[in-house]
Amino acid sequence: MWKLADTLLPSRLLLGTAKYPSLHMMKEAIIASDANIITVSLKRQSPREKGGEDFWNYIKSLNCHLLPNTAGCHHAEDAITTAEMAREIFNTHWIKLEVIGDDYNLQPDPFELVKAAKELIQRGFEVFPYCTDDLVLCQRLVDSGCRILMPWGSPIGSGKGLMNPYALETLRTRLPDITLIVDAGIGKPSHATQAMELGFDGVLLNTAVSLAKDPIQMAAAFSHAVQAGRLAYEAGMMLERNCASPSTPLIDTPFWHQVERT
Amino acid sequence: MITIRFRDETMVLEQSHSLAEILVMKNYHGQHFAVALNRQFIPRSNHVTTFIQDGDVVDVISPMQGG
């Protein structure tokens, strides 16, 4: 069990609900992932479809904690309004704060992000900011009252994995008391394991599961990957070295006196 | 007579109504939606006391899949 925003949870994997071939497949993948937190979003209803009811019924049946996002917002004010709506619809004060600064790589706008985070925390939200791995930005978010940070591994939906492990490792070192979750860019289970081995508290992903050939099996694979990475981090990994060191003790093996060739 | 836009459709009303009344007219009874009036969020607790004016734009926001 681990603690996230005062809530004890068994799983360190957070899963998105978008882009699945069907709602049924989404539900089965979430179950297979063992995730306790799923991300959701909001849309403006069009005249042709009332919408949202089927999805609502599916997510209710899963009994997961909901983490609504502010996807599509480019300004702090829009993100704040979206967060208020999400709080009413989903009955949660948790918000995954997304304020996008560039549409090409969906990189967060650090200035609007800090502005929105400050205001939302004052309004009683638990803010999960989707941010870059910039240390100073992350420190400013912490100064604003964020207890959780969600730096990207790489751009959303890119599947490139951890582009800058050094920066992520630095965040872990410099912000030891903050809950760190890698959000975005995870493409395969080994990426999730790597993040967890760095000491991250959790991993949030979506596309790597929903666009897999078999989303349900991939969800299970990510569940194992996150657990493996966390176990390894807690176990303490050996230090890397440049020279070989035999695993088997060589003294008294049959040819241990063999003369080295030069 | 007042004319408003409700979910991108034109609605002509003989008089001003509260947001709560408009929602009932449009058959919205559930809990899983939020309402924006002229792009501003109107909390559910204010639906009864918020009255629609000529030219207002009402949007209904609902849950969807997200990452």
mmCIF file of C-alpha atoms in Angstrom:
data_model
loop_
_atom_site.group_PDB
_atom_site.id
_atom_site.type_symbol
_atom_site.label_atom_id
_atom_site.label_comp_id
_atom_site.label_asym_id
_atom_site.label_seq_id
_atom_site.Cartn_x
_atom_site.Cartn_y
_atom_site.Cartn_z
ATOM 1 C CA MET A 1 0.000 0.000 0.000
ATOM 2 C CA TRP A 2 1.145 3.557 -0.630
ATOM 3 C CA LYS A 3 -0.314 6.915 0.179
ATOM 4 C CA LEU A 4 -1.421 9.306 -2.540
ATOM 5 C CA ALA A 5 -3.095 12.526 -1.483
ATOM 6 C CA ASP A 6 -4.093 11.030 1.896
ATOM 7 C CA THR A 7 -5.524 7.926 0.213
ATOM 8 C CA LEU A 8 -4.020 4.471 0.694
ATOM 9 C CA LEU A 9 -3.794 2.524 -2.551
ATOM 10 C CA PRO A 10 -2.518 -0.924 -3.491
ATOM 11 C CA SER A 11 -1.500 -0.094 -7.080
ATOM 12 C CA ARG A 12 1.039 2.457 -8.257
ATOM 13 C CA LEU A 13 -0.273 2.385 -11.816
ATOM 14 C CA LEU A 14 -2.711 5.092 -12.922
ATOM 15 C CA LEU A 15 -4.511 4.423 -16.180
ATOM 16 C CA GLY A 16 -6.248 6.599 -18.737
ATOM 17 C CA THR A 17 -9.641 5.769 -20.228
ATOM 18 C CA ALA A 18 -9.198 7.154 -23.766
ATOM 19 C CA LYS A 19 -8.706 5.605 -27.197
ATOM 20 C CA TYR A 20 -9.832 2.043 -26.430
ATOM 21 C CA PRO A 21 -11.518 0.090 -29.214
ATOM 22 C CA SER A 22 -14.677 -0.074 -27.064
ATOM 23 C CA LEU A 23 -15.937 0.805 -23.598
ATOM 24 C CA HIS A 24 -16.076 -2.889 -22.784
ATOM 25 C CA MET A 25 -12.416 -3.268 -23.732
ATOM 26 C CA MET A 26 -11.590 -0.208 -21.621
ATOM 27 C CA LYS A 27 -13.266 -1.745 -18.603
ATOM 28 C CA GLU A 28 -11.554 -5.101 -18.998
ATOM 29 C CA ALA A 29 -8.158 -3.441 -19.454
ATOM 30 C CA ILE A 30 -8.626 -1.354 -16.307
ATOM 31 C CA ILE A 31 -9.526 -4.494 -14.364
ATOM 32 C CA ALA A 32 -6.481 -6.340 -15.761
ATOM 33 C CA SER A 33 -4.196 -3.426 -14.843
ATOM 34 C CA ASP A 34 -5.234 -3.483 -11.150
ATOM 35 C CA ALA A 35 -5.173 0.325 -11.327
ATOM 36 C CA ASN A 36 -7.073 2.090 -8.548
ATOM 37 C CA ILE A 37 -7.065 5.487 -10.230
ATOM 38 C CA ILE A 38 -8.367 6.216 -13.710
ATOM 39 C CA THR A 39 -8.286 9.507 -15.554
ATOM 40 C CA VAL A 40 -11.384 11.032 -17.112
ATOM 41 C CA SER A 41 -12.223 14.191 -18.980
ATOM 42 C CA LEU A 42 -15.043 16.540 -19.947
ATOM 43 C CA LYS A 43 -16.666 17.498 -23.221
ATOM 44 C CA ARG A 44 -19.182 19.999 -24.413
ATOM 45 C CA GLN A 45 -22.293 18.190 -25.626
ATOM 46 C CA SER A 46 -23.206 18.650 -29.259
ATOM 47 C CA PRO A 47 -26.832 19.005 -30.437
ATOM 48 C CA ARG A 48 -26.725 15.524 -31.980
ATOM 49 C CA GLU A 49 -25.644 13.574 -28.934
ATOM 50 C CA LYS A 50 -26.453 13.909 -25.294
ATOM 51 C CA GLY A 51 -23.558 11.619 -24.576
ATOM 52 C CA GLY A 52 -21.531 10.611 -21.600
ATOM 53 C CA GLU A 53 -24.104 8.294 -20.038
ATOM 54 C CA ASP A 54 -22.661 4.991 -21.269
ATOM 55 C CA PHE A 55 -19.178 6.041 -20.244
ATOM 56 C CA TRP A 56 -20.450 7.248 -16.890
ATOM 57 C CA ASN A 57 -22.103 3.887 -16.199
ATOM 58 C CA TYR A 58 -18.941 1.989 -17.116
ATOM 59 C CA ILE A 59 -16.650 4.019 -14.880
ATOM 60 C CA LYS A 60 -19.093 3.890 -11.982
ATOM 61 C CA SER A 61 -19.083 0.104 -12.142
ATOM 62 C CA LEU A 62 -15.283 0.014 -11.752
ATOM 63 C CA ASN A 63 -15.170 1.547 -8.258
ATOM 64 C CA CYS A 64 -11.909 3.328 -9.041
ATOM 65 C CA HIS A 65 -10.851 6.748 -7.816
ATOM 66 C CA LEU A 66 -11.426 9.261 -10.597
ATOM 67 C CA LEU A 67 -8.817 11.786 -11.632
ATOM 68 C CA PRO A 68 -10.411 14.309 -14.010
ATOM 69 C CA ASN A 69 -8.133 16.262 -16.319
ATOM 70 C CA THR A 70 -8.258 19.719 -17.870
ATOM 71 C CA ALA A 71 -7.227 18.518 -21.338
ATOM 72 C CA GLY A 72 -7.520 21.090 -24.098
ATOM 73 C CA CYS A 73 -6.922 24.113 -21.873
ATOM 74 C CA HIS A 74 -4.297 26.665 -22.922
ATOM 75 C CA HIS A 75 -4.919 29.307 -20.265
ATOM 76 C CA ALA A 76 -5.069 29.180 -16.483
ATOM 77 C CA GLU A 77 -8.604 30.630 -16.425
ATOM 78 C CA ASP A 78 -9.967 27.889 -18.717
ATOM 79 C CA ALA A 79 -8.271 25.197 -16.654
ATOM 80 C CA ILE A 80 -9.741 26.610 -13.445
ATOM 81 C CA THR A 81 -13.260 26.668 -14.926
ATOM 82 C CA THR A 82 -12.843 23.115 -16.212
ATOM 83 C CA ALA A 83 -11.616 21.974 -12.807
ATOM 84 C CA GLU A 84 -14.678 23.476 -11.117
ATOM 85 C CA MET A 85 -16.968 21.654 -13.540
ATOM 86 C CA ALA A 86 -15.079 18.412 -13.023
ATOM 87 C CA ARG A 87 -15.414 18.739 -9.260
ATOM 88 C CA GLU A 88 -19.172 18.999 -9.596
ATOM 89 C CA ILE A 89 -19.601 16.204 -12.140
ATOM 90 C CA PHE A 90 -17.197 13.669 -10.673
ATOM 91 C CA ASN A 91 -17.601 14.680 -7.045
ATOM 92 C CA THR A 92 -13.860 14.840 -6.388
ATOM 93 C CA HIS A 93 -11.437 17.619 -5.525
ATOM 94 C CA TRP A 94 -8.630 15.820 -7.367
ATOM 95 C CA ILE A 95 -7.641 17.444 -10.651
ATOM 96 C CA LYS A 96 -5.004 16.511 -13.197
ATOM 97 C CA LEU A 97 -4.012 20.002 -14.228
ATOM 98 C CA GLU A 98 -3.084 20.278 -17.900
ATOM 99 C CA VAL A 99 -2.355 23.690 -19.377
ATOM 100 C CA ILE A 100 -0.860 23.220 -22.807
ATOM 101 C CA GLY A 101 1.685 25.681 -24.171
ATOM 102 C CA ASP A 102 2.403 24.197 -27.572
ATOM 103 C CA ASP A 103 0.141 22.120 -29.775
ATOM 104 C CA TYR A 104 2.958 20.349 -31.604
ATOM 105 C CA ASN A 105 4.333 18.433 -28.651
ATOM 106 C CA LEU A 106 1.620 19.231 -26.096
ATOM 107 C CA GLN A 107 4.262 20.661 -23.798
ATOM 108 C CA PRO A 108 2.794 22.263 -20.685
ATOM 109 C CA ASP A 109 2.913 26.051 -20.343
ATOM 110 C CA PRO A 110 4.911 26.441 -17.113
ATOM 111 C CA PHE A 111 3.751 29.997 -16.398
ATOM 112 C CA GLU A 112 0.028 29.330 -16.792
ATOM 113 C CA LEU A 113 0.437 26.024 -14.965
ATOM 114 C CA VAL A 114 1.838 27.648 -11.819
ATOM 115 C CA LYS A 115 -0.833 30.364 -11.967
ATOM 116 C CA ALA A 116 -3.633 27.794 -12.234
ATOM 117 C CA ALA A 117 -2.134 25.522 -9.572
ATOM 118 C CA LYS A 118 -1.952 28.362 -7.032
ATOM 119 C CA GLU A 119 -5.568 29.344 -7.582
ATOM 120 C CA LEU A 120 -6.915 25.788 -7.550
ATOM 121 C CA ILE A 121 -5.098 24.940 -4.319
ATOM 122 C CA GLN A 122 -6.636 28.035 -2.742
ATOM 123 C CA ARG A 123 -10.028 26.760 -3.881
ATOM 124 C CA GLY A 124 -9.468 23.436 -2.117
ATOM 125 C CA PHE A 125 -8.325 21.207 -4.969
ATOM 126 C CA GLU A 126 -5.690 18.510 -4.745
ATOM 127 C CA VAL A 127 -3.704 19.429 -7.832
ATOM 128 C CA PHE A 128 -1.861 16.811 -9.883
ATOM 129 C CA PRO A 129 0.041 19.050 -12.329
ATOM 130 C CA TYR A 130 1.148 17.592 -15.641
ATOM 131 C CA CYS A 131 4.502 19.331 -16.022
ATOM 132 C CA THR A 132 7.851 19.037 -17.715
ATOM 133 C CA ASP A 133 10.866 17.628 -15.911
ATOM 134 C CA ASP A 134 12.311 21.122 -15.317
ATOM 135 C CA LEU A 135 13.543 21.245 -11.728
ATOM 136 C CA VAL A 136 12.841 24.929 -11.148
ATOM 137 C CA LEU A 137 9.309 24.656 -12.509
ATOM 138 C CA CYS A 138 8.715 21.692 -10.223
ATOM 139 C CA GLN A 139 10.048 23.647 -7.246
ATOM 140 C CA ARG A 140 7.702 26.534 -8.069
ATOM 141 C CA LEU A 141 4.768 24.123 -8.193
ATOM 142 C CA VAL A 142 5.770 22.771 -4.794
ATOM 143 C CA ASP A 143 6.057 26.358 -3.495
ATOM 144 C CA SER A 144 2.499 26.870 -4.760
ATOM 145 C CA GLY A 145 1.288 24.023 -2.570
ATOM 146 C CA CYS A 146 1.441 20.986 -4.857
ATOM 147 C CA ARG A 147 2.168 17.758 -2.961
ATOM 148 C CA ILE A 148 2.168 15.710 -6.144
ATOM 149 C CA LEU A 149 4.007 16.352 -9.409
ATOM 150 C CA MET A 150 3.512 14.557 -12.701
ATOM 151 C CA PRO A 151 6.457 15.300 -15.009
ATOM 152 C CA TRP A 152 6.352 13.940 -18.518
ATOM 153 C CA GLY A 153 8.591 11.100 -19.639
ATOM 154 C CA SER A 154 8.190 12.385 -23.193
ATOM 155 C CA PRO A 155 5.352 14.043 -25.155
ATOM 156 C CA ILE A 156 1.835 12.679 -24.687
ATOM 157 C CA GLY A 157 1.098 9.689 -26.885
ATOM 158 C CA SER A 158 4.640 9.548 -28.312
ATOM 159 C CA GLY A 159 5.644 6.266 -26.677
ATOM 160 C CA LYS A 160 9.248 7.442 -26.565
ATOM 161 C CA GLY A 161 9.721 6.526 -22.918
ATOM 162 C CA LEU A 162 11.940 8.522 -20.573
ATOM 163 C CA MET A 163 13.690 11.122 -22.756
ATOM 164 C CA ASN A 164 15.706 12.577 -19.906
ATOM 165 C CA PRO A 165 16.327 10.091 -17.094
ATOM 166 C CA TYR A 166 18.893 12.467 -15.583
ATOM 167 C CA ALA A 167 16.270 15.182 -15.103
ATOM 168 C CA LEU A 168 13.814 12.730 -13.577
ATOM 169 C CA GLU A 169 16.458 11.340 -11.247
ATOM 170 C CA THR A 170 17.336 14.886 -10.225
ATOM 171 C CA LEU A 171 13.702 15.558 -9.335
ATOM 172 C CA ARG A 172 13.686 12.473 -7.146
ATOM 173 C CA THR A 173 16.865 13.582 -5.397
ATOM 174 C CA ARG A 174 15.893 17.215 -4.939
ATOM 175 C CA LEU A 175 12.247 16.653 -4.001
ATOM 176 C CA PRO A 176 12.403 13.608 -1.724
ATOM 177 C CA ASP A 177 9.120 14.332 0.084
ATOM 178 C CA ILE A 178 6.993 15.023 -2.989
ATOM 179 C CA THR A 179 4.931 12.322 -4.658
ATOM 180 C CA LEU A 180 6.336 11.943 -8.163
ATOM 181 C CA ILE A 181 4.420 10.234 -10.939
ATOM 182 C CA VAL A 182 5.709 9.951 -14.490
ATOM 183 C CA ASP A 183 2.883 11.014 -16.757
ATOM 184 C CA ALA A 184 2.962 10.754 -20.528
ATOM 185 C CA GLY A 185 5.259 9.263 -23.102
ATOM 186 C CA ILE A 186 5.389 5.735 -21.709
ATOM 187 C CA GLY A 187 5.332 3.317 -24.653
ATOM 188 C CA LYS A 188 6.152 -0.072 -23.226
ATOM 189 C CA PRO A 189 6.339 -1.813 -19.866
ATOM 190 C CA SER A 190 10.124 -1.465 -19.613
ATOM 191 C CA HIS A 191 9.689 2.335 -19.623
ATOM 192 C CA ALA A 192 7.390 2.053 -16.614
ATOM 193 C CA THR A 193 9.860 -0.204 -14.837
ATOM 194 C CA GLN A 194 12.653 2.281 -15.500
ATOM 195 C CA ALA A 195 10.617 5.120 -13.976
ATOM 196 C CA MET A 196 9.874 3.063 -10.904
ATOM 197 C CA GLU A 197 13.513 2.004 -10.567
ATOM 198 C CA LEU A 198 14.410 5.710 -10.445
ATOM 199 C CA GLY A 199 12.291 5.951 -7.321
ATOM 200 C CA PHE A 200 9.166 7.445 -8.801
ATOM 201 C CA ASP A 201 6.058 6.775 -6.765
ATOM 202 C CA GLY A 202 3.829 5.883 -9.671
ATOM 203 C CA VAL A 203 3.256 5.884 -13.405
ATOM 204 C CA LEU A 204 0.325 7.269 -15.361
ATOM 205 C CA LEU A 205 -0.238 6.064 -18.910
ATOM 206 C CA ASN A 206 -2.975 5.563 -21.441
ATOM 207 C CA THR A 207 -2.056 5.113 -25.091
ATOM 208 C CA ALA A 208 0.482 2.333 -24.526
ATOM 209 C CA VAL A 209 -2.387 0.178 -23.283
ATOM 210 C CA SER A 210 -5.334 1.424 -25.304
ATOM 211 C CA LEU A 211 -3.533 1.219 -28.662
ATOM 212 C CA ALA A 212 -1.867 -2.133 -27.979
ATOM 213 C CA LYS A 213 -2.933 -5.020 -30.159
ATOM 214 C CA ASP A 214 -4.314 -6.636 -27.024
ATOM 215 C CA PRO A 215 -5.059 -3.861 -24.498
ATOM 216 C CA ILE A 216 -6.115 -6.274 -21.767
ATOM 217 C CA GLN A 217 -2.890 -8.273 -21.886
ATOM 218 C CA MET A 218 -0.832 -5.078 -22.135
ATOM 219 C CA ALA A 219 -2.602 -3.696 -19.072
ATOM 220 C CA ALA A 220 -1.551 -6.792 -17.140
ATOM 221 C CA ALA A 221 2.001 -6.405 -18.451
ATOM 222 C CA PHE A 222 2.142 -2.827 -17.142
ATOM 223 C CA SER A 223 0.822 -3.937 -13.780
ATOM 224 C CA HIS A 224 3.734 -6.361 -13.451
ATOM 225 C CA ALA A 225 6.229 -3.831 -14.813
ATOM 226 C CA VAL A 226 5.308 -1.190 -12.250
ATOM 227 C CA GLN A 227 5.475 -3.715 -9.430
ATOM 228 C CA ALA A 228 8.849 -5.007 -10.640
ATOM 229 C CA GLY A 229 10.327 -1.512 -10.803
ATOM 230 C CA ARG A 230 9.103 -0.609 -7.341
ATOM 231 C CA LEU A 231 10.357 -3.873 -5.808
ATOM 232 C CA ALA A 232 13.749 -3.292 -7.415
ATOM 233 C CA TYR A 233 13.926 0.272 -6.098
ATOM 234 C CA GLU A 234 13.058 -0.866 -2.588
ATOM 235 C CA ALA A 235 15.499 -3.791 -2.788
ATOM 236 C CA GLY A 236 18.370 -1.443 -3.630
ATOM 237 C CA MET A 237 20.163 -2.029 -6.900
ATOM 238 C CA MET A 238 23.850 -2.849 -7.271
ATOM 239 C CA LEU A 239 26.145 -0.130 -8.485
ATOM 240 C CA GLU A 240 27.154 -0.220 -12.126
ATOM 241 C CA ARG A 241 30.874 -0.738 -12.796
ATOM 242 C CA ASN A 242 33.129 -0.799 -15.810
ATOM 243 C CA CYS A 243 35.125 -4.003 -15.198
ATOM 244 C CA ALA A 244 33.795 -7.531 -15.014
ATOM 245 C CA SER A 245 33.508 -9.308 -11.711
ATOM 246 C CA PRO A 246 32.888 -13.080 -11.764
ATOM 247 C CA SER A 247 29.634 -14.200 -10.227
ATOM 248 C CA THR A 248 31.106 -17.578 -9.331
ATOM 249 C CA PRO A 249 33.948 -17.565 -6.785
ATOM 250 C CA LEU A 250 36.960 -18.806 -8.802
ATOM 251 C CA ILE A 251 39.284 -20.022 -6.073
ATOM 252 C CA ASP A 252 39.512 -23.822 -6.163
ATOM 253 C CA THR A 253 37.562 -24.201 -9.347
ATOM 254 C CA PRO A 254 39.340 -26.866 -11.486
ATOM 255 C CA PHE A 255 41.475 -24.498 -13.550
ATOM 256 C CA TRP A 256 41.838 -21.533 -11.235
ATOM 257 C CA HIS A 257 45.621 -21.635 -11.589
ATOM 258 C CA GLN A 258 45.400 -21.397 -15.367
ATOM 259 C CA VAL A 259 47.892 -18.848 -16.657
ATOM 260 C CA GLU A 260 46.366 -15.837 -18.306
ATOM 261 C CA ARG A 261 47.092 -15.414 -22.001
ATOM 262 C CA THR A 262 48.787 -12.173 -22.837
ATOM 263 C CA MET B 1 -39.627 37.002 -26.396
ATOM 264 C CA ILE B 2 -36.023 36.054 -25.806
ATOM 265 C CA THR B 3 -33.721 33.952 -27.942
ATOM 266 C CA ILE B 4 -30.923 31.839 -26.491
ATOM 267 C CA ARG B 5 -28.513 29.177 -27.719
ATOM 268 C CA PHE B 6 -28.771 25.861 -25.885
ATOM 269 C CA ARG B 7 -26.148 23.291 -26.924
ATOM 270 C CA ASP B 8 -25.720 25.123 -30.240
ATOM 271 C CA GLU B 9 -29.463 25.084 -30.943
ATOM 272 C CA THR B 10 -31.639 28.178 -30.990
ATOM 273 C CA MET B 11 -34.397 28.320 -28.364
ATOM 274 C CA VAL B 12 -37.098 30.978 -28.411
ATOM 275 C CA LEU B 13 -38.788 31.605 -25.065
ATOM 276 C CA GLU B 14 -41.767 33.789 -24.245
ATOM 277 C CA GLN B 15 -40.148 34.967 -21.038
ATOM 278 C CA SER B 16 -36.998 34.582 -19.025
ATOM 279 C CA HIS B 17 -36.591 31.326 -17.149
ATOM 280 C CA SER B 18 -34.158 30.081 -14.552
ATOM 281 C CA LEU B 19 -31.393 27.787 -15.647
ATOM 282 C CA ALA B 20 -33.014 25.018 -13.590
ATOM 283 C CA GLU B 21 -36.280 25.455 -15.541
ATOM 284 C CA ILE B 22 -34.482 25.385 -18.884
ATOM 285 C CA LEU B 23 -32.739 22.149 -17.924
ATOM 286 C CA VAL B 24 -36.037 20.525 -16.935
ATOM 287 C CA MET B 25 -37.562 21.677 -20.253
ATOM 288 C CA LYS B 26 -34.686 19.966 -22.026
ATOM 289 C CA ASN B 27 -35.112 16.813 -19.948
ATOM 290 C CA TYR B 28 -31.919 17.062 -17.912
ATOM 291 C CA HIS B 29 -32.489 15.389 -14.573
ATOM 292 C CA GLY B 30 -29.332 13.426 -13.802
ATOM 293 C CA GLN B 31 -26.314 14.461 -11.784
ATOM 294 C CA HIS B 32 -23.535 13.750 -14.257
ATOM 295 C CA PHE B 33 -23.378 17.016 -16.144
ATOM 296 C CA ALA B 34 -22.294 20.587 -15.495
ATOM 297 C CA VAL B 35 -23.549 23.798 -17.037
ATOM 298 C CA ALA B 36 -21.733 26.799 -18.450
ATOM 299 C CA LEU B 37 -23.535 30.067 -19.165
ATOM 300 C CA ASN B 38 -21.666 32.281 -21.619
ATOM 301 C CA ARG B 39 -18.582 30.112 -20.973
ATOM 302 C CA GLN B 40 -18.769 30.616 -17.215
ATOM 303 C CA PHE B 41 -19.406 27.666 -14.909
ATOM 304 C CA ILE B 42 -22.658 27.889 -12.992
ATOM 305 C CA PRO B 43 -22.626 25.607 -9.950
ATOM 306 C CA ARG B 44 -25.655 23.369 -9.510
ATOM 307 C CA SER B 45 -26.589 25.245 -6.350
ATOM 308 C CA ASN B 46 -27.078 28.416 -8.441
ATOM 309 C CA HIS B 47 -29.259 26.939 -11.208
ATOM 310 C CA VAL B 48 -32.483 28.038 -9.528
ATOM 311 C CA THR B 49 -31.345 31.599 -8.954
ATOM 312 C CA THR B 50 -29.669 32.164 -12.333
ATOM 313 C CA PHE B 51 -32.033 33.625 -14.930
ATOM 314 C CA ILE B 52 -31.465 33.417 -18.646
ATOM 315 C CA GLN B 53 -31.267 36.628 -20.650
ATOM 316 C CA ASP B 54 -31.759 37.300 -24.342
ATOM 317 C CA GLY B 55 -28.672 36.216 -26.314
ATOM 318 C CA ASP B 56 -27.292 33.889 -23.617
ATOM 319 C CA VAL B 57 -25.386 30.778 -24.603
ATOM 320 C CA VAL B 58 -25.876 27.649 -22.503
ATOM 321 C CA ASP B 59 -23.531 24.687 -22.765
ATOM 322 C CA VAL B 60 -23.892 21.312 -21.103
ATOM 323 C CA ILE B 61 -20.664 19.587 -20.149
ATOM 324 C CA SER B 62 -20.540 15.840 -19.711
ATOM 325 C CA PRO B 63 -17.983 13.147 -18.837
ATOM 326 C CA MET B 64 -15.840 11.556 -21.497
ATOM 327 C CA GLN B 65 -12.794 9.329 -21.783
ATOM 328 C CA GLY B 66 -9.491 11.024 -21.048
ATOM 329 C CA GLY B 67 -5.860 10.316 -20.443
#
